Amino acid sequence: MRSSWHSKLPFVFSQRLRNNWLLLCVLSFFVLFVLSRSYSSGEFDSTAASARPNIYSSYRRLKEQAVNDYLELKDLGANHVNDYGLCGKERENGVPCYNVSANLLAGFKDGEEFDRHCEVSRNQQHCVARAPKDYKVPLTWPGGRDVIWSGNVKLSKDQFLSSGSKMKRLMLLEENQIAFHSNDGMTADGVKDYSHQIAKLIGLGSDKEFHQAGVRNVLDIGCGFGSFGAHLLSLKLMAVCMAAYELTGSQVQLALERGLPALIGNFISRQLPFPSLSYDMVHCAQCSIFWDDKDGMFLIEVDRVLKPGGYFVLTSPGSRQQGSSVGTKRGSEKGTKRGSFSSPFEEFTQKLCWNLLSEQEETFIWQKTTDSHCYASRKDTFPLCNGEDGQSYYRPLVKCISGTTSKHWIPIQNSSSLNSVELQIHGINPQDFSQDLEFWRSSLRNYWSLLSPVIFSDHPKRPGDDDPLPPYNMIRNVMDMSANYGSLNAALMEAKYSVWVMNVVPMGERNTLPLILDQGFAGVLHNWCESFPTYPRTYDMLHAKGLLSQIASARCSIVDLIFEMDRILRPEGWVIISDKIDLIEKARSLIARLQWEARVIDAGNGSDQRLLVCQKPFLRK
């Protein structure tokens, strides 16, 4: 989309440029005239001589400012289109911080080369994100959940043809589309029966009763292509796929392309970017993790993010850890008596105070204890950590138990909708929370109305009551880059928009992520001085309130932030930024060089806050 408003930019800039040089010439003539008059009239005495440096200094500052204005206007004007070139083909699907070859050169090995190392790739050249040759805008939800464009993801022909890979359940349609079977292949009867089986094993009548058991959010590790998560979403459970970075056939890229929540992450050497006691269930189906490696530290990490009374579900036929731990069937009823422990895996689960609830066929379910004192009795193996982990952001894995003294130690079976008591446990004033939610309720319709080309027309205006609103399924993947209480997410859910939100809590800000997760939303801690752990073109809309101010106060680069937004935003995706006027203008100037459509909108309340509404164009090669 290219409006005539953009075609007027060079004329506007050339007018401003001509005015700046005219002003410079007039002031230069005036200063020279004063100096010549003073010299010729004999007034250039010691007093005048002492004043000369001030006159010269002021003139120099004015000249430097004029030159800077000229360079800025020149950048935004004549060279507007060509300022930043497209990124090379090698960066079409690349993710900064996960450059395996660079990590190997930096000396990382033993699996750590697949981990996150932002320090290795900090100085990447700025360039505009390139879409693959056959890229197409994703289908709208819910159609896009079941059919995606094959050119939008990086899959090799071998992965389509290999009968032994997880891709064998993909189906190619008309040579450019991929369809996803409802049968995920995890069990013979399909994903719905698999979900029902899990519910039965934890003592429920069906998977529709997960909420009654306190299960509202699930961390799905190694999610295949996301069918289990898609089913859980249909049950109004928030299931976040988390899988390791993969150069081709990425599980995270596939899930996000389908409009399902997903995040790059792995169990290698560092903690996940979640606080303690974050999830009601952790699920692993053929996720290829050797859980008893590293003296059980991977299981300790699961215990850290799992809430009291939460469930660890493992479905892993024929794997190393499965065969060595619970390969011998001992029944399938809840509360089955267990024999002596004969493997490190079983010993670890016992010392973690987990109870094996049930096992059936290839699925095993453990439940974390609700008794925090249980860990103290087994501290000889896994001691208690000193203090709470606070903002756990890719810290090294530890061999100690955390969360037992947290005020958030509340069994999932006792969880309920947020009330004033629970808000106070989170350190949140109930009145502040209510006011924030009401603000986003009232702001949502205004925000949604701005997702329209009408604001970029020849005669831009704010969409009015008579203008039709964008359809509810216009966007699917939304990121709130500075989520605070998660109230924008709550307002979207109340209004029944068919979106999900990745709520990001920036490092250095108040850690409200436990509150966000307790509402059943998706969320993660992140340092916006670094790249976000996702693939290019994976979000339909980015929202950032006050993030530019946070970045500036942290002395990080707003330029880097804008290019990161360009990387993770799909073509024709939307951005809404709210911040102070000066920072909004700085961002607008940069965004103009990226060829985005952009408008600055006055909030109309007399404050110095402005909205910057942008749409990323579809740039062909």
Coordinates of C-alpha atoms in Angstrom, one line a residue:
M1 CA 0.0 0.0 0.0
R2 CA 1.4 3.3 -1.1
S3 CA -0.6 6.5 -0.7
S4 CA -0.1 9.9 -2.4
W5 CA 0.7 11.2 1.1
H6 CA 4.1 9.6 0.7
S7 CA 4.6 11.1 -2.7
K8 CA 4.4 14.5 -1.1
L9 CA 7.2 13.8 1.3
P10 CA 10.1 15.0 -1.0
F11 CA 8.2 18.3 -1.7
V12 CA 7.6 18.9 2.0
F13 CA 11.2 18.1 2.9
S14 CA 12.6 20.2 0.1
Q15 CA 10.6 23.2 1.3
R16 CA 11.8 22.8 4.8
L17 CA 15.4 22.4 3.5
R18 CA 15.1 25.6 1.5
N19 CA 13.8 27.5 4.5
N20 CA 16.7 26.2 6.7
W21 CA 19.4 27.4 4.3
L22 CA 17.6 30.7 3.8
L23 CA 17.6 31.2 7.6
L24 CA 21.3 30.3 7.8
C25 CA 22.2 32.8 5.0
V26 CA 20.3 35.6 6.7
L27 CA 21.9 35.0 10.1
S28 CA 25.3 34.7 8.5
F29 CA 24.9 38.0 6.8
F30 CA 23.7 39.6 10.0
V31 CA 26.6 38.3 12.1
L32 CA 29.2 39.5 9.4
F33 CA 27.5 42.9 9.2
V34 CA 27.7 43.4 13.0
L35 CA 31.3 42.3 13.1
S36 CA 32.3 44.6 10.2
R37 CA 30.5 47.6 11.7
S38 CA 32.2 47.0 15.0
Y39 CA 35.6 46.7 13.4
S40 CA 35.2 49.7 11.1
S41 CA 33.8 52.1 13.7
G42 CA 36.6 51.5 16.1
E43 CA 34.3 49.8 18.6
F44 CA 36.4 46.7 18.5
D45 CA 38.0 47.5 21.8
S46 CA 39.0 45.2 24.6
T47 CA 35.3 44.8 25.7
A48 CA 34.3 43.8 22.2
A49 CA 37.3 41.5 22.0
S50 CA 36.3 39.8 25.1
A51 CA 32.8 39.3 23.7
R52 CA 34.0 37.9 20.4
P53 CA 34.3 34.2 21.5
N54 CA 30.6 34.3 22.7
I55 CA 29.5 35.7 19.3
Y56 CA 31.6 33.2 17.4
S57 CA 30.4 30.3 19.7
S58 CA 26.8 31.2 19.1
Y59 CA 27.3 31.5 15.3
R60 CA 29.1 28.1 15.3
R61 CA 26.3 26.4 17.2
L62 CA 23.8 27.9 14.8
K63 CA 25.8 26.7 11.8
E64 CA 26.2 23.2 13.2
Q65 CA 22.5 23.0 13.9
A66 CA 21.7 24.1 10.3
V67 CA 24.1 21.5 8.9
N68 CA 22.5 18.8 11.1
D69 CA 19.0 19.9 10.0
Y70 CA 20.2 19.7 6.4
L71 CA 21.6 16.2 6.8
E72 CA 18.5 15.0 8.6
L73 CA 16.2 16.5 6.0
K74 CA 18.4 15.1 3.2
D75 CA 18.2 11.7 4.8
L76 CA 14.4 11.9 5.0
G77 CA 14.1 13.4 1.6
A78 CA 16.0 12.6 -1.5
N79 CA 17.6 9.4 -0.2
H80 CA 14.4 8.3 1.6
V81 CA 13.8 5.1 -0.4
N82 CA 17.4 3.9 -0.6
D83 CA 18.6 4.6 3.0
Y84 CA 18.4 0.9 4.1
G85 CA 18.7 -2.0 1.8
L86 CA 17.0 -5.4 2.1
C87 CA 18.8 -7.9 4.3
G88 CA 20.6 -10.8 2.6
K89 CA 18.9 -14.1 1.9
E90 CA 20.8 -15.7 4.7
R91 CA 18.8 -13.6 7.2
E92 CA 15.4 -14.5 5.8
N93 CA 14.7 -17.0 8.6
G94 CA 17.6 -16.2 10.9
V95 CA 17.2 -15.4 14.6
P96 CA 19.8 -13.2 16.3
C97 CA 21.4 -14.7 19.4
Y98 CA 20.9 -18.2 17.9
N99 CA 23.6 -18.2 15.3
V100 CA 25.0 -21.8 15.8
S101 CA 28.0 -21.3 13.5
A102 CA 29.0 -18.0 15.2
N103 CA 28.5 -19.6 18.6
L104 CA 30.8 -22.5 17.7
L105 CA 33.5 -20.0 16.5
A106 CA 33.1 -18.2 19.9
G107 CA 34.0 -21.5 21.7
F108 CA 30.6 -22.8 22.8
K109 CA 30.2 -26.6 22.6
D110 CA 28.6 -29.6 24.2
G111 CA 25.1 -28.4 23.1
E112 CA 25.6 -24.8 24.3
E113 CA 26.1 -23.7 20.7
F114 CA 22.3 -24.1 20.3
D115 CA 21.7 -21.9 23.3
R116 CA 21.0 -18.2 23.4
H117 CA 24.1 -16.0 23.1
C118 CA 23.2 -12.4 22.2
E119 CA 26.7 -11.2 23.0
V120 CA 28.0 -13.1 19.9
S121 CA 25.8 -11.2 17.4
R122 CA 25.4 -7.8 18.8
N123 CA 26.8 -5.8 15.9
Q124 CA 24.6 -6.9 13.1
Q125 CA 24.2 -4.4 10.2
H126 CA 20.9 -2.6 10.0
C127 CA 18.8 -3.7 7.0
V128 CA 15.1 -4.1 6.2
A129 CA 13.7 -7.6 6.8
R130 CA 13.4 -9.6 3.6
A131 CA 10.5 -11.9 2.9
P132 CA 11.1 -15.1 1.1
K133 CA 10.4 -15.1 -2.7
D134 CA 7.1 -17.1 -2.4
Y135 CA 5.9 -15.4 0.8
K136 CA 2.2 -14.6 1.1
V137 CA 0.2 -12.8 3.7
P138 CA -1.2 -15.6 6.1
L139 CA -4.8 -16.6 5.8
T140 CA -7.1 -15.1 8.4
W141 CA -8.1 -17.0 11.5
P142 CA -9.4 -19.6 11.8
G143 CA -8.6 -20.7 8.3
G144 CA -4.9 -20.0 8.8
R145 CA -4.8 -22.4 11.8
D146 CA -5.3 -25.4 9.4
V147 CA -3.8 -24.2 6.1
I148 CA -0.6 -22.2 5.7
W149 CA 1.4 -21.1 2.6
S150 CA 4.4 -23.4 2.2
G151 CA 6.6 -20.5 1.1
N152 CA 6.1 -18.8 4.5
V153 CA 8.1 -21.4 6.4
K154 CA 11.5 -23.0 5.8
L155 CA 10.8 -26.7 5.1
S156 CA 13.0 -28.9 2.9
K157 CA 11.6 -31.4 0.4
D158 CA 13.2 -34.2 2.4
Q159 CA 11.2 -33.2 5.5
F160 CA 8.0 -33.5 3.5
L161 CA 8.9 -36.9 2.2
S162 CA 10.6 -38.4 5.3
S163 CA 8.2 -40.9 6.9
G164 CA 10.1 -40.9 10.1
S165 CA 10.0 -37.2 10.9
K166 CA 7.3 -35.2 12.6
M167 CA 6.5 -33.7 9.3
K168 CA 5.0 -36.9 8.0
R169 CA 1.6 -35.6 9.1
L170 CA 1.8 -32.5 6.9
M171 CA -0.1 -32.5 3.6
L172 CA 0.8 -30.4 0.6
L173 CA -2.1 -28.9 -1.2
E174 CA -1.9 -27.4 -4.7
E175 CA 1.9 -27.2 -4.4
N176 CA 1.9 -24.0 -2.3
Q177 CA -0.2 -24.8 0.7
I178 CA 0.3 -27.0 3.7
A179 CA -2.7 -28.5 5.5
F180 CA -2.5 -29.9 9.1
H181 CA -4.4 -33.0 10.0
S182 CA -6.4 -32.9 13.2
N183 CA -4.7 -36.3 13.9
D184 CA -1.4 -35.3 15.5
G185 CA -0.1 -38.9 15.6
M186 CA 0.7 -38.8 19.3
T187 CA -1.8 -41.6 19.8
A188 CA -3.6 -43.8 17.4
D189 CA -6.9 -42.1 18.0
G190 CA -5.8 -38.5 17.6
V191 CA -5.1 -35.4 19.6
K192 CA -8.6 -35.1 21.1
D193 CA -8.5 -38.6 22.5
Y194 CA -4.9 -37.9 23.7
S195 CA -6.1 -34.8 25.6
H196 CA -9.1 -36.8 27.0
Q197 CA -6.7 -39.5 28.1
I198 CA -4.6 -37.0 30.1
A199 CA -7.7 -35.7 31.8
K200 CA -8.7 -39.2 32.8
L201 CA -5.3 -39.9 34.2
I202 CA -5.5 -36.9 36.5
G203 CA -8.9 -38.0 37.7
L204 CA -11.2 -35.9 35.5
G205 CA -14.3 -36.9 33.5
S206 CA -13.0 -35.2 30.3
D207 CA -10.6 -32.6 29.1
K208 CA -13.4 -30.0 29.4
E209 CA -12.8 -30.2 33.2
F210 CA -9.2 -29.0 33.1
H211 CA -10.3 -25.7 34.5
Q212 CA -11.9 -27.4 37.4
A213 CA -8.5 -29.0 38.2
G214 CA -6.9 -25.6 38.2
V215 CA -5.2 -26.0 34.8
R216 CA -5.4 -22.7 32.9
N217 CA -1.9 -22.3 31.3
V218 CA 0.3 -25.0 29.8
L219 CA 4.0 -25.0 28.7
D220 CA 4.1 -27.3 25.7
I221 CA 7.8 -28.3 25.2
G222 CA 8.7 -29.5 21.7
C223 CA 5.2 -29.0 20.4
G224 CA 5.6 -30.6 16.9
F225 CA 3.5 -28.4 14.7
G226 CA 1.1 -27.3 17.5
S227 CA -2.0 -29.5 17.2
F228 CA -2.1 -30.3 20.9
G229 CA -1.8 -26.6 21.8
A230 CA -4.5 -25.7 19.2
H231 CA -6.9 -28.2 20.8
L232 CA -6.2 -26.7 24.3
L233 CA -6.9 -23.2 23.0
S234 CA -10.3 -24.5 21.8
L235 CA -10.9 -25.4 25.5
K236 CA -9.9 -21.8 26.5
L237 CA -6.6 -22.9 27.9
M238 CA -3.5 -20.9 27.1
A239 CA -0.9 -23.3 25.7
V240 CA 2.5 -21.8 24.8
C241 CA 4.8 -23.9 22.5
M242 CA 8.4 -23.7 23.4
A243 CA 11.0 -25.5 21.3
A244 CA 14.7 -25.1 20.4
Y245 CA 15.9 -23.0 17.5
E246 CA 15.9 -25.0 14.3
L247 CA 17.3 -23.8 10.9
T248 CA 14.6 -25.7 9.0
G249 CA 11.3 -27.3 9.9
S250 CA 11.1 -25.2 13.1
Q251 CA 8.3 -26.1 15.4
V252 CA 8.1 -22.6 16.7
Q253 CA 7.9 -21.1 13.3
L254 CA 5.2 -23.5 12.2
A255 CA 3.1 -22.9 15.3
L256 CA 3.3 -19.1 15.0
E257 CA 2.5 -19.3 11.3
R258 CA -0.7 -21.1 12.3
G259 CA -1.6 -18.4 14.8
L260 CA -0.6 -20.3 17.9
P261 CA 1.5 -19.0 20.8
A262 CA 5.1 -20.1 20.6
L263 CA 8.6 -19.1 21.8
I264 CA 12.1 -20.2 21.1
G265 CA 13.6 -21.8 24.2
N266 CA 15.4 -25.0 25.3
F267 CA 16.8 -27.0 28.2
I268 CA 20.6 -26.9 27.8
S269 CA 22.4 -24.6 30.3
R270 CA 20.1 -21.7 31.2
Q271 CA 16.9 -21.1 33.0
L272 CA 13.8 -20.2 31.0
P273 CA 12.7 -16.5 31.0
F274 CA 9.8 -17.2 33.5
P275 CA 9.7 -16.6 37.3
S276 CA 9.1 -19.5 39.7
L277 CA 5.6 -21.0 39.9
S278 CA 4.5 -20.0 36.5
Y279 CA 2.6 -22.9 34.9
D280 CA -0.2 -25.3 35.9
M281 CA 1.0 -28.0 33.5
V282 CA 4.3 -28.8 31.6
H283 CA 3.8 -31.1 28.7
C284 CA 6.4 -33.1 26.7
A285 CA 5.5 -35.4 23.9
Q286 CA 8.5 -36.8 22.1
C287 CA 10.4 -33.6 22.9
S288 CA 13.8 -35.4 22.7
I289 CA 15.1 -34.1 26.1
F290 CA 17.1 -36.5 28.2
W291 CA 15.5 -35.5 31.5
D292 CA 18.0 -37.3 33.8
D293 CA 21.0 -35.6 32.3
K294 CA 23.1 -33.0 34.2
D295 CA 22.2 -34.6 37.6
G296 CA 18.5 -33.9 37.1
M297 CA 18.9 -30.1 36.6
F298 CA 16.4 -30.2 33.7
L299 CA 13.8 -31.7 36.0
I300 CA 14.7 -29.1 38.6
E301 CA 13.9 -26.4 36.1
V302 CA 10.5 -28.0 35.3
D303 CA 9.9 -28.0 39.1
R304 CA 10.9 -24.3 39.3
V305 CA 8.3 -23.1 36.7
L306 CA 5.6 -25.6 37.8
K307 CA 3.0 -24.3 40.3
P308 CA 2.2 -26.3 43.5
G309 CA -0.1 -29.2 42.6
G310 CA 0.8 -28.7 38.9
Y311 CA 1.3 -31.6 36.5
F312 CA 4.2 -32.8 34.4
V313 CA 3.0 -34.9 31.5
L314 CA 5.5 -37.0 29.6
T315 CA 4.7 -39.0 26.5
S316 CA 7.9 -40.5 25.0
P317 CA 7.9 -44.0 23.5
G318 CA 11.2 -45.7 23.1
S319 CA 13.3 -42.8 24.3
R320 CA 16.4 -43.2 26.4
Q321 CA 14.9 -41.7 29.6
Q322 CA 11.6 -43.5 29.2
G323 CA 13.2 -46.9 28.8
S324 CA 15.5 -46.4 31.8
S325 CA 12.9 -45.0 34.1
V326 CA 9.4 -46.2 33.9
G327 CA 9.5 -48.7 31.0
T328 CA 7.9 -51.4 33.1
K329 CA 4.1 -51.0 33.3
R330 CA 2.7 -51.1 36.8
G331 CA -1.0 -50.3 36.1
S332 CA -2.9 -47.2 34.9
E333 CA -5.0 -46.2 37.8
K334 CA -4.5 -43.1 39.8
G335 CA -2.6 -43.7 43.0
T336 CA -1.0 -46.9 41.7
K337 CA 1.6 -48.3 44.2
R338 CA 5.1 -48.1 42.9
G339 CA 8.0 -50.5 43.4
S340 CA 11.5 -49.6 44.2
F341 CA 13.2 -47.0 42.2
S342 CA 15.8 -48.3 39.8
S343 CA 16.9 -45.3 37.7
P344 CA 18.2 -41.8 38.2
F345 CA 15.0 -40.4 36.5
E346 CA 12.7 -42.1 39.1
E347 CA 15.0 -41.1 42.0
F348 CA 15.0 -37.5 40.8
T349 CA 11.2 -37.3 40.7
Q350 CA 10.9 -38.8 44.2
K351 CA 13.4 -36.3 45.6
L352 CA 11.6 -33.5 43.9
C353 CA 8.5 -34.5 45.9
W354 CA 6.6 -35.4 42.7
N355 CA 4.0 -38.1 42.9
L356 CA 3.5 -40.5 39.9
L357 CA -0.3 -40.2 39.5
S358 CA -0.8 -42.5 36.6
E359 CA 0.7 -44.2 33.6
Q360 CA -1.0 -45.6 30.5
E361 CA 0.6 -46.9 27.4
E362 CA 3.3 -44.3 26.7
T363 CA 2.0 -41.5 28.8
F364 CA 3.1 -40.8 32.4
I365 CA 1.9 -38.0 34.7
W366 CA 3.5 -36.6 37.8
Q367 CA 2.0 -34.1 40.2
K368 CA 4.1 -31.6 42.1
T369 CA 3.6 -31.5 45.8
T370 CA 1.6 -28.8 47.5
D371 CA 3.6 -29.2 50.7
S372 CA 6.5 -26.8 50.6
H373 CA 8.1 -28.4 53.6
C374 CA 8.6 -31.7 51.7
Y375 CA 11.7 -30.3 50.0
A376 CA 13.4 -29.4 53.3
S377 CA 13.3 -33.1 54.2
R378 CA 15.3 -34.0 51.1
K379 CA 17.7 -31.1 51.0
D380 CA 20.7 -33.4 51.1
T381 CA 20.2 -34.1 47.4
F382 CA 18.5 -30.9 46.2
P383 CA 19.1 -28.0 48.7
L384 CA 16.8 -25.0 48.8
C385 CA 18.0 -22.0 46.9
N386 CA 19.0 -18.9 48.9
G387 CA 16.2 -16.3 48.3
E388 CA 13.8 -16.1 45.4
D389 CA 14.8 -16.1 41.8
G390 CA 13.0 -12.8 41.0
Q391 CA 13.4 -12.0 37.3
S392 CA 14.9 -15.3 36.0
Y393 CA 16.3 -14.2 32.7
Y394 CA 18.5 -16.9 31.1
R395 CA 20.5 -17.4 34.3
P396 CA 22.6 -20.6 34.5
L397 CA 20.7 -23.7 35.6
V398 CA 21.1 -24.4 39.3
K399 CA 20.9 -27.5 41.4
C400 CA 18.6 -26.2 44.1
I401 CA 14.9 -25.8 44.7
S402 CA 13.3 -22.4 44.5
G403 CA 9.8 -21.0 45.1
T404 CA 9.1 -22.8 48.4
T405 CA 9.1 -19.7 50.5
S406 CA 7.3 -17.5 47.9
K407 CA 4.1 -15.8 48.9
H408 CA 2.8 -17.1 45.5
W409 CA 3.0 -20.7 46.8
I410 CA -0.7 -21.4 46.2
P411 CA -1.9 -24.8 44.9
I412 CA -3.5 -24.6 41.5
Q413 CA -6.6 -26.4 42.9
N414 CA -7.1 -23.4 45.2
S415 CA -6.6 -20.8 42.5
S416 CA -9.5 -18.5 41.5
S417 CA -10.2 -15.4 39.5
L418 CA -8.2 -12.4 40.7
N419 CA -9.6 -10.7 43.8
S420 CA -8.3 -7.9 46.0
V421 CA -6.5 -10.4 48.3
E422 CA -4.7 -12.1 45.5
L423 CA -3.8 -8.7 43.9
Q424 CA -2.3 -7.6 47.3
I425 CA -0.2 -10.8 47.3
H426 CA 1.2 -9.7 44.0
G427 CA 1.9 -6.3 45.5
I428 CA -0.7 -4.6 43.3
N429 CA -3.2 -2.0 44.5
P430 CA -6.7 -3.2 43.5
Q431 CA -7.7 0.3 42.6
D432 CA -4.7 0.8 40.3
F433 CA -5.5 -2.6 38.7
S434 CA -9.2 -1.7 38.1
Q435 CA -8.3 1.8 36.7
D436 CA -5.8 0.2 34.3
L437 CA -8.3 -2.3 33.1
E438 CA -11.0 0.3 32.6
F439 CA -8.5 2.5 30.7
W440 CA -7.9 -0.3 28.2
R441 CA -11.5 -1.2 27.9
S442 CA -12.3 2.3 26.9
S443 CA -9.2 2.6 24.7
L444 CA -9.6 -0.6 22.8
R445 CA -12.3 0.5 20.3
N446 CA -10.2 3.6 19.5
Y447 CA -7.1 1.5 19.0
W448 CA -8.9 -1.0 16.8
S449 CA -10.4 1.8 14.6
L450 CA -6.9 3.0 13.9
L451 CA -6.0 -0.3 12.1
S452 CA -7.4 1.2 8.9
P453 CA -5.8 2.6 5.7
V454 CA -8.1 5.7 6.2
I455 CA -5.4 7.4 8.4
F456 CA -2.9 7.2 5.5
S457 CA -5.2 8.7 2.8
D458 CA -4.8 12.0 1.0
H459 CA -6.9 13.7 3.7
P460 CA -6.1 11.7 6.8
K461 CA -8.6 11.7 9.7
R462 CA -9.4 9.7 12.7
P463 CA -11.9 7.0 11.9
G464 CA -15.3 8.1 13.1
D465 CA -18.3 6.3 14.5
D466 CA -19.7 6.0 11.0
D467 CA -16.6 4.2 9.6
P468 CA -16.7 0.4 9.7
L469 CA -14.3 -1.2 12.1
P470 CA -11.7 -3.8 10.9
P471 CA -13.0 -7.4 11.2
Y472 CA -12.4 -9.2 14.4
N473 CA -10.1 -11.8 12.7
M474 CA -8.0 -9.2 10.9
I475 CA -5.0 -10.0 13.1
R476 CA -4.1 -13.0 15.2
N477 CA -0.6 -12.9 16.8
V478 CA -0.3 -9.8 19.0
M479 CA 2.6 -8.7 21.1
D480 CA 2.3 -6.2 23.9
M481 CA 5.9 -5.2 24.3
S482 CA 5.5 -3.5 27.7
A483 CA 2.5 -5.3 29.1
N484 CA 2.3 -3.9 32.7
Y485 CA -0.7 -5.7 34.2
G486 CA -1.8 -7.4 31.0
S487 CA -4.9 -5.3 30.8
L488 CA -4.8 -4.8 27.0
N489 CA -4.9 -8.6 26.8
A490 CA -7.8 -8.7 29.3
A491 CA -9.7 -6.1 27.3
L492 CA -9.2 -8.0 24.0
M493 CA -10.5 -11.2 25.6
E494 CA -13.6 -9.4 27.1
A495 CA -14.4 -8.0 23.7
K496 CA -14.0 -11.5 22.2
Y497 CA -11.5 -10.6 19.6
S498 CA -9.9 -13.7 18.0
V499 CA -6.4 -12.8 19.0
W500 CA -3.8 -14.1 21.5
V501 CA -1.3 -11.8 23.1
M502 CA 2.4 -12.4 24.0
N503 CA 2.7 -10.1 27.1
V504 CA 6.3 -9.0 27.5
V505 CA 7.5 -7.6 30.8
P506 CA 10.8 -5.6 30.1
M507 CA 13.7 -6.3 32.3
G508 CA 14.4 -3.4 34.7
E509 CA 10.7 -2.7 35.0
R510 CA 8.4 -3.9 37.8
N511 CA 8.0 -7.7 37.4
T512 CA 4.3 -8.1 36.9
L513 CA 4.7 -11.4 34.9
P514 CA 3.4 -13.6 37.8
L515 CA 0.2 -11.5 37.8
I516 CA -0.1 -11.9 34.0
L517 CA 0.5 -15.7 34.1
D518 CA -2.0 -16.0 37.0
Q519 CA -4.7 -14.5 34.8
G520 CA -4.1 -17.4 32.4
F521 CA -2.3 -15.3 29.7
A522 CA 0.9 -15.9 27.8
G523 CA 3.9 -13.9 29.0
V524 CA 7.7 -13.7 29.1
L525 CA 10.5 -11.6 30.6
H526 CA 12.7 -9.9 28.0
N527 CA 15.4 -7.4 27.7
W528 CA 14.6 -5.1 24.7
C529 CA 18.3 -4.2 24.4
E530 CA 18.4 -7.7 22.8
S531 CA 16.5 -9.5 20.0
F532 CA 13.3 -11.3 20.9
P533 CA 13.4 -15.2 20.7
T534 CA 11.2 -15.6 17.7
Y535 CA 11.5 -16.0 13.9
P536 CA 11.1 -13.2 11.4
R537 CA 7.5 -12.3 10.3
T538 CA 5.8 -14.0 13.2
Y539 CA 3.5 -11.2 14.7
D540 CA 0.6 -9.4 13.1
M541 CA 0.6 -6.4 15.5
L542 CA 3.0 -4.9 17.9
H543 CA 1.9 -2.6 20.7
A544 CA 4.3 -0.5 22.8
K545 CA 3.2 1.9 25.5
G546 CA 6.1 3.8 27.1
L547 CA 8.7 1.4 25.7
L548 CA 10.7 4.1 23.9
S549 CA 11.1 6.0 27.2
Q550 CA 12.2 2.7 28.9
I551 CA 14.7 2.1 26.2
A552 CA 16.1 5.6 26.4
S553 CA 16.4 5.4 30.2
A554 CA 18.2 2.1 29.8
R555 CA 20.6 3.8 27.3
C556 CA 19.8 1.3 24.7
S557 CA 19.3 2.0 21.0
I558 CA 15.9 3.0 19.7
V559 CA 17.2 2.4 16.2
D560 CA 18.0 -1.2 17.2
L561 CA 14.5 -1.6 18.7
I562 CA 12.8 -0.3 15.5
F563 CA 14.8 -2.7 13.3
E564 CA 13.9 -5.6 15.7
M565 CA 10.2 -4.6 15.3
D566 CA 10.7 -4.7 11.5
R567 CA 12.2 -8.2 11.8
I568 CA 9.4 -9.8 13.8
L569 CA 6.5 -8.0 12.1
R570 CA 4.9 -9.7 9.1
P571 CA 4.3 -7.7 5.9
E572 CA 1.2 -5.6 6.1
G573 CA 1.4 -5.9 9.9
W574 CA 0.5 -3.0 12.3
V575 CA 2.4 -1.2 15.0
I576 CA 0.9 1.2 17.7
I577 CA 3.4 3.1 19.8
S578 CA 2.4 5.5 22.6
D579 CA 5.1 7.7 24.1
K580 CA 6.3 11.3 24.5
I581 CA 6.3 13.7 21.5
D582 CA 10.1 13.9 21.1
L583 CA 10.6 10.1 21.1
I584 CA 7.6 9.5 18.9
E585 CA 9.1 12.0 16.3
K586 CA 12.4 10.3 16.5
A587 CA 10.8 6.9 15.8
R588 CA 8.6 8.4 13.0
S589 CA 11.7 9.8 11.3
L590 CA 13.4 6.4 11.4
I591 CA 10.2 4.5 10.3
A592 CA 9.9 6.8 7.3
R593 CA 13.3 5.4 6.1
L594 CA 12.0 1.9 6.4
Q595 CA 9.2 2.9 4.0
W596 CA 6.4 2.1 6.5
E597 CA 3.2 4.1 6.4
A598 CA 3.0 6.1 9.6
R599 CA 0.9 8.8 11.2
V600 CA 1.3 10.6 14.5
I601 CA -2.0 11.1 16.3
D602 CA -2.7 13.5 19.1
A603 CA -4.3 11.7 22.0
G604 CA -6.5 14.8 22.5
N605 CA -6.1 15.0 26.3
G606 CA -3.7 17.9 26.4
S607 CA -0.7 15.8 27.4
D608 CA 2.6 15.4 25.7
Q609 CA 1.7 11.8 24.7
R610 CA 1.2 10.9 21.1
L611 CA 0.3 7.7 19.2
L612 CA 2.4 6.6 16.3
V613 CA 0.3 4.2 14.1
C614 CA 2.2 2.4 11.4
Q615 CA 1.7 -0.3 8.8
K616 CA 4.6 -2.3 7.4
P617 CA 4.4 -2.5 3.6
F618 CA 4.9 -5.7 1.5
L619 CA 8.3 -5.1 -0.1
R620 CA 9.1 -7.4 -2.9
K621 CA 12.7 -8.2 -3.9

